[in-house]
Amino acid sequence: MLINRRSLLLTGAAAGLGAAFSTSAFAAAPLSGVQAPGFYRRKVGSLEITALLDGFAPLSVDNFSGADKADLVGILNQAGLTESLPTSVNAFVINSGEKTYLVDTGLGANQMFGPTLGRTVANLAAAGITPDQIDAVILTHAHPDHADGLIGADGAAIFANAELVLHEKEAGFWLDDGALSSAPDGLKPMFDLARKALKPYEARTRLAKDGEIFPGVEMILSAGHTPGHSILRVASGADQMLIVGDTVHNAAIHAEKPDVGFAFDMDPAEAAASRRRIFDMVSADKMLIAATHIAFPSFGQIFVDGDHYRFQPADYAYTL
């Protein structure tokens, strides 16, 4: 029924009559104490994209660099946020109806950021998908909040039937003994974590270059956060979107100040250049984006707004 003033008045009157002849005799519902399952779907052409919430990391504004802290806190306050930033960690499923690809895996059993992460597999199940149904896992990069969900607490592969795909420059960095030996001491544990996560998949790993890696899925090098950090263009028919990985760590800050660095950027200047290039592309093409650390489910658009940018979350997808 099309809603107009007349239909609204009629249905409202009927509801009022019903209320006049009824009384409530029901007990109050108890508080549940739990959130809804962390999955959400959208369509890109004929492809079904599912965002999965691995959880959140308790970060703060102090992780950002290259701008005055007071300015950054002001940006956050304008967005209704504070300098304490519970930050989403998201993964994504691309489903063609014939093949199912998982983009990033969350932190898995690794507790380095506390107990608020590691729910990708549980939310995958809530979305009706089992690990054995994943045909390929695509990594935007090999940081632990993206790759450690490849393995369980016992170090064994979780995705038994999946090919592992990552950019050749990303694998080349983390698996290079020379890079490990020359890395700062604080970075060396990240090499160990990456190697441990990748090891069970070495016989079924594909090192990709820029270009189409699966029908409708293109890998594009977007270095800076890591040497092989990549984004994914997902296209079907006239529709397309970009999964931008760690290009954005906070939508309010990075839209207002795209040159601001983040604590885990290996080359902050290159990361900022990649960010601006991506923002210019998606704003010009009016392209939907999704990101690992934009608040779940993270879908939205970037617009040019004067001398900076603006992130607009996408409306809820009522139908698929």
XYZ file of C-alpha atoms in Angstrom:
320
model
C 0.000 0.000 0.000
C 1.273 3.431 -0.948
C 1.470 5.589 2.160
C -0.315 8.945 1.947
C -2.123 11.223 4.402
C -5.524 9.535 3.970
C -4.216 5.969 4.379
C -2.132 7.023 7.360
C -5.131 8.609 9.114
C -7.322 5.571 8.446
C -4.780 3.040 9.701
C -3.983 5.265 12.658
C -7.671 5.437 13.609
C -7.983 1.666 13.380
C -4.935 1.201 15.542
C -6.368 3.605 18.079
C -9.618 1.617 18.300
C -7.646 -1.560 18.848
C -5.650 0.033 21.608
C -8.792 1.291 23.306
C -10.112 -2.257 23.755
C -6.859 -3.969 24.792
C -4.682 -4.003 27.863
C -1.127 -5.224 28.301
C -0.724 -8.336 30.439
C 2.686 -9.436 29.201
C 5.846 -9.656 31.277
C 8.699 -7.328 30.393
C 11.308 -8.868 28.095
C 14.655 -9.478 29.833
C 17.741 -7.636 28.640
C 19.649 -9.798 26.160
C 23.126 -8.389 26.772
C 24.313 -9.412 23.305
C 24.453 -7.669 19.949
C 22.925 -8.983 16.723
C 25.156 -11.265 14.607
C 27.809 -9.295 12.751
C 26.998 -9.774 9.081
C 25.365 -7.506 6.507
C 24.786 -7.915 2.770
C 24.656 -5.743 -0.328
C 24.526 -6.497 -4.034
C 27.006 -5.324 -6.649
C 25.364 -6.299 -9.898
C 24.786 -10.041 -9.618
C 27.436 -10.444 -6.896
C 26.460 -10.683 -3.246
C 28.851 -8.904 -0.879
C 28.689 -9.786 2.813
C 30.452 -7.693 5.443
C 31.598 -9.715 8.465
C 32.483 -8.169 11.811
C 35.555 -9.748 13.394
C 35.126 -7.427 16.382
C 36.724 -4.201 17.487
C 40.145 -3.009 18.584
C 40.348 -0.491 21.463
C 42.435 2.172 19.708
C 42.811 5.879 20.407
C 43.523 9.103 18.557
C 47.165 8.776 19.657
C 47.631 6.196 16.880
C 47.394 8.987 14.294
C 50.343 11.216 13.391
C 51.097 14.228 11.250
C 48.503 16.568 12.743
C 47.893 18.340 16.025
C 46.066 16.073 18.462
C 43.621 18.819 19.407
C 42.655 19.220 15.732
C 42.050 15.488 15.404
C 39.973 15.380 18.583
C 37.950 18.294 17.204
C 37.256 16.345 14.005
C 36.167 13.344 16.045
C 33.935 15.463 18.272
C 32.216 16.969 15.222
C 31.436 13.406 14.119
C 30.035 12.540 17.544
C 33.149 10.578 18.529
C 35.765 10.908 21.254
C 39.515 10.364 21.306
C 38.876 6.814 22.520
C 38.134 4.896 19.323
C 36.730 1.358 19.448
C 37.656 0.496 15.851
C 35.936 -2.091 13.676
C 37.825 -4.966 12.133
C 35.828 -6.162 9.126
C 36.180 -8.937 6.573
C 34.136 -9.438 3.406
C 32.671 -12.267 1.357
C 32.240 -12.024 -2.412
C 29.723 -14.613 -3.630
C 28.977 -15.108 -7.321
C 26.569 -17.993 -6.727
C 29.227 -20.336 -8.091
C 32.341 -19.253 -6.206
C 32.786 -17.778 -2.738
C 35.777 -15.616 -1.837
C 36.712 -14.293 1.611
C 38.564 -10.967 1.721
C 40.740 -10.881 4.857
C 40.129 -13.062 7.900
C 40.304 -10.967 11.053
C 42.546 -11.759 13.993
C 41.427 -15.331 14.623
C 42.680 -16.887 17.851
C 45.374 -14.216 18.279
C 44.600 -12.182 21.406
C 47.168 -9.408 20.859
C 44.432 -6.740 20.910
C 42.371 -8.409 23.632
C 39.219 -10.550 23.628
C 37.038 -8.275 21.495
C 38.169 -9.758 18.167
C 38.226 -13.147 16.478
C 34.571 -13.528 15.471
C 34.905 -13.794 11.686
C 34.278 -17.549 11.532
C 31.339 -17.293 13.962
C 29.761 -14.506 11.920
C 30.502 -16.410 8.723
C 28.430 -19.246 10.197
C 25.695 -16.802 11.212
C 25.611 -15.705 7.566
C 25.111 -19.337 6.504
C 28.614 -19.976 5.171
C 31.078 -22.604 6.402
C 34.880 -22.331 6.115
C 34.876 -25.328 3.755
C 32.709 -23.373 1.296
C 35.368 -20.687 0.827
C 37.051 -21.190 -2.559
C 39.737 -18.555 -2.006
C 40.948 -16.204 0.694
C 42.192 -12.881 -0.672
C 44.424 -10.804 1.606
C 44.659 -7.049 1.216
C 47.860 -7.410 3.255
C 49.393 -9.671 5.884
C 49.011 -7.714 9.107
C 47.626 -9.981 11.859
C 44.148 -8.410 11.950
C 43.807 -9.450 8.311
C 45.750 -12.720 8.111
C 45.810 -14.413 11.508
C 42.272 -15.711 11.027
C 43.735 -18.035 8.397
C 44.736 -20.402 11.200
C 43.309 -21.750 14.427
C 44.883 -21.751 17.871
C 46.706 -24.952 16.873
C 48.285 -23.258 13.839
C 46.338 -25.384 11.342
C 44.552 -23.967 8.304
C 40.900 -23.090 8.902
C 39.913 -22.839 5.234
C 40.603 -26.367 4.039
C 39.551 -25.901 0.408
C 40.692 -22.336 -0.174
C 43.396 -20.997 -2.423
C 45.270 -18.112 -0.782
C 45.807 -15.031 -2.943
C 47.896 -11.978 -2.059
C 50.000 -9.484 -3.980
C 53.459 -10.736 -4.869
C 55.029 -7.641 -3.288
C 53.280 -8.317 0.016
C 54.429 -11.922 0.194
C 57.856 -10.909 -1.056
C 58.283 -8.533 1.863
C 57.077 -10.673 4.777
C 58.790 -13.838 3.554
C 62.115 -12.163 2.778
C 64.837 -12.972 5.316
C 66.735 -9.818 4.381
C 63.689 -7.667 5.168
C 63.312 -9.474 8.482
C 66.943 -9.005 9.501
C 66.912 -5.291 8.647
C 63.520 -4.583 10.237
C 63.312 -2.600 13.488
C 63.031 -4.816 16.546
C 59.452 -3.686 17.115
C 58.431 -4.934 13.669
C 60.102 -8.345 13.820
C 57.210 -10.055 15.672
C 54.927 -9.067 12.782
C 57.120 -11.105 10.436
C 56.753 -14.121 12.704
C 52.968 -13.753 12.812
C 52.668 -13.340 9.037
C 54.860 -16.353 8.309
C 52.979 -18.518 10.798
C 49.627 -17.574 9.230
C 50.770 -18.088 5.633
C 52.703 -21.328 6.191
C 49.817 -23.865 6.109
C 48.708 -22.470 2.734
C 52.082 -22.395 0.978
C 51.197 -25.258 -1.394
C 48.025 -23.453 -2.484
C 49.164 -19.830 -2.501
C 48.982 -17.654 -5.605
C 51.115 -14.519 -5.715
C 49.195 -12.006 -7.779
C 50.164 -8.981 -9.821
C 47.891 -6.037 -10.530
C 44.906 -7.148 -12.577
C 41.926 -9.484 -12.508
C 42.444 -12.354 -10.072
C 38.946 -13.826 -10.423
C 36.056 -12.914 -12.730
C 34.836 -9.534 -11.534
C 37.591 -9.133 -8.915
C 40.646 -6.977 -9.685
C 43.647 -6.528 -7.384
C 45.311 -3.089 -7.393
C 48.546 -2.332 -5.544
C 48.057 0.518 -3.075
C 51.307 0.512 -1.155
C 52.364 2.520 1.867
C 50.532 0.898 4.737
C 52.605 -2.151 3.809
C 54.815 -2.680 0.732
C 52.213 -4.882 -0.940
C 48.985 -3.476 0.488
C 46.290 -3.901 -2.148
C 42.715 -2.883 -2.787
C 40.073 -4.823 -4.701
C 37.775 -3.549 -7.414
C 34.629 -5.687 -7.506
C 32.514 -5.287 -10.644
C 29.408 -6.880 -12.117
C 27.558 -5.401 -15.062
C 27.405 -1.630 -14.636
C 27.962 -1.825 -10.864
C 31.295 -1.670 -9.078
C 32.749 -1.087 -5.635
C 36.176 -0.869 -4.043
C 37.276 -2.812 -0.969
C 40.028 -0.514 0.264
C 41.591 -2.501 3.118
C 43.551 -0.227 5.460
C 43.444 2.837 3.225
C 41.162 4.348 5.894
C 41.583 3.835 9.641
C 38.980 6.363 10.713
C 36.527 7.811 8.208
C 36.145 11.189 9.931
C 39.886 11.804 10.323
C 41.076 10.502 6.973
C 38.336 12.247 4.989
C 39.139 15.584 6.646
C 42.919 15.068 6.730
C 43.954 12.408 4.186
C 47.657 13.034 4.783
C 47.477 11.981 8.433
C 49.474 8.826 9.123
C 48.592 5.814 11.238
C 50.812 3.952 13.694
C 51.083 0.814 11.565
C 51.818 2.601 8.261
C 55.234 1.417 7.102
C 55.610 4.381 4.733
C 53.186 7.103 5.872
C 53.913 9.412 2.922
C 53.271 6.661 0.384
C 50.149 5.581 2.290
C 48.835 9.155 2.152
C 49.521 9.396 -1.589
C 47.682 6.108 -2.142
C 44.775 7.360 -0.025
C 44.409 10.577 -2.011
C 44.595 8.678 -5.291
C 41.865 6.280 -4.162
C 39.666 9.058 -2.769
C 39.940 10.989 -6.039
C 39.056 7.881 -8.053
C 36.030 6.795 -6.023
C 34.660 10.330 -5.688
C 34.963 10.941 -9.437
C 33.341 7.600 -10.271
C 30.749 7.804 -7.443
C 31.919 4.361 -6.402
C 30.816 2.508 -3.295
C 33.631 1.574 -0.924
C 34.052 -0.743 2.038
C 36.992 -0.855 4.428
C 38.420 -2.951 7.218
C 38.346 -0.223 9.853
C 35.408 2.002 8.935
C 32.587 1.338 11.414
C 30.787 -1.901 10.525
C 29.419 -2.628 7.980
C 31.556 0.161 6.441
C 29.813 0.596 3.068
C 29.674 4.189 1.875
C 30.939 6.817 -0.543
C 33.681 9.435 -0.537
C 32.807 12.916 -1.789
C 35.032 15.925 -2.437
C 34.095 18.636 0.069
C 36.012 21.856 -0.556
C 39.696 21.255 0.116
C 39.126 17.874 1.737
C 36.768 14.892 1.484
C 33.652 13.591 3.214
C 32.569 10.013 3.915
C 28.856 9.283 3.608
C 27.691 5.908 4.974
C 25.480 4.017 2.534
C 21.776 3.698 3.235
C 20.569 0.366 4.571
C 20.028 -2.191 1.797
C 16.421 -3.281 2.389
C 16.423 -5.811 -0.447
C 18.994 -7.905 -2.267
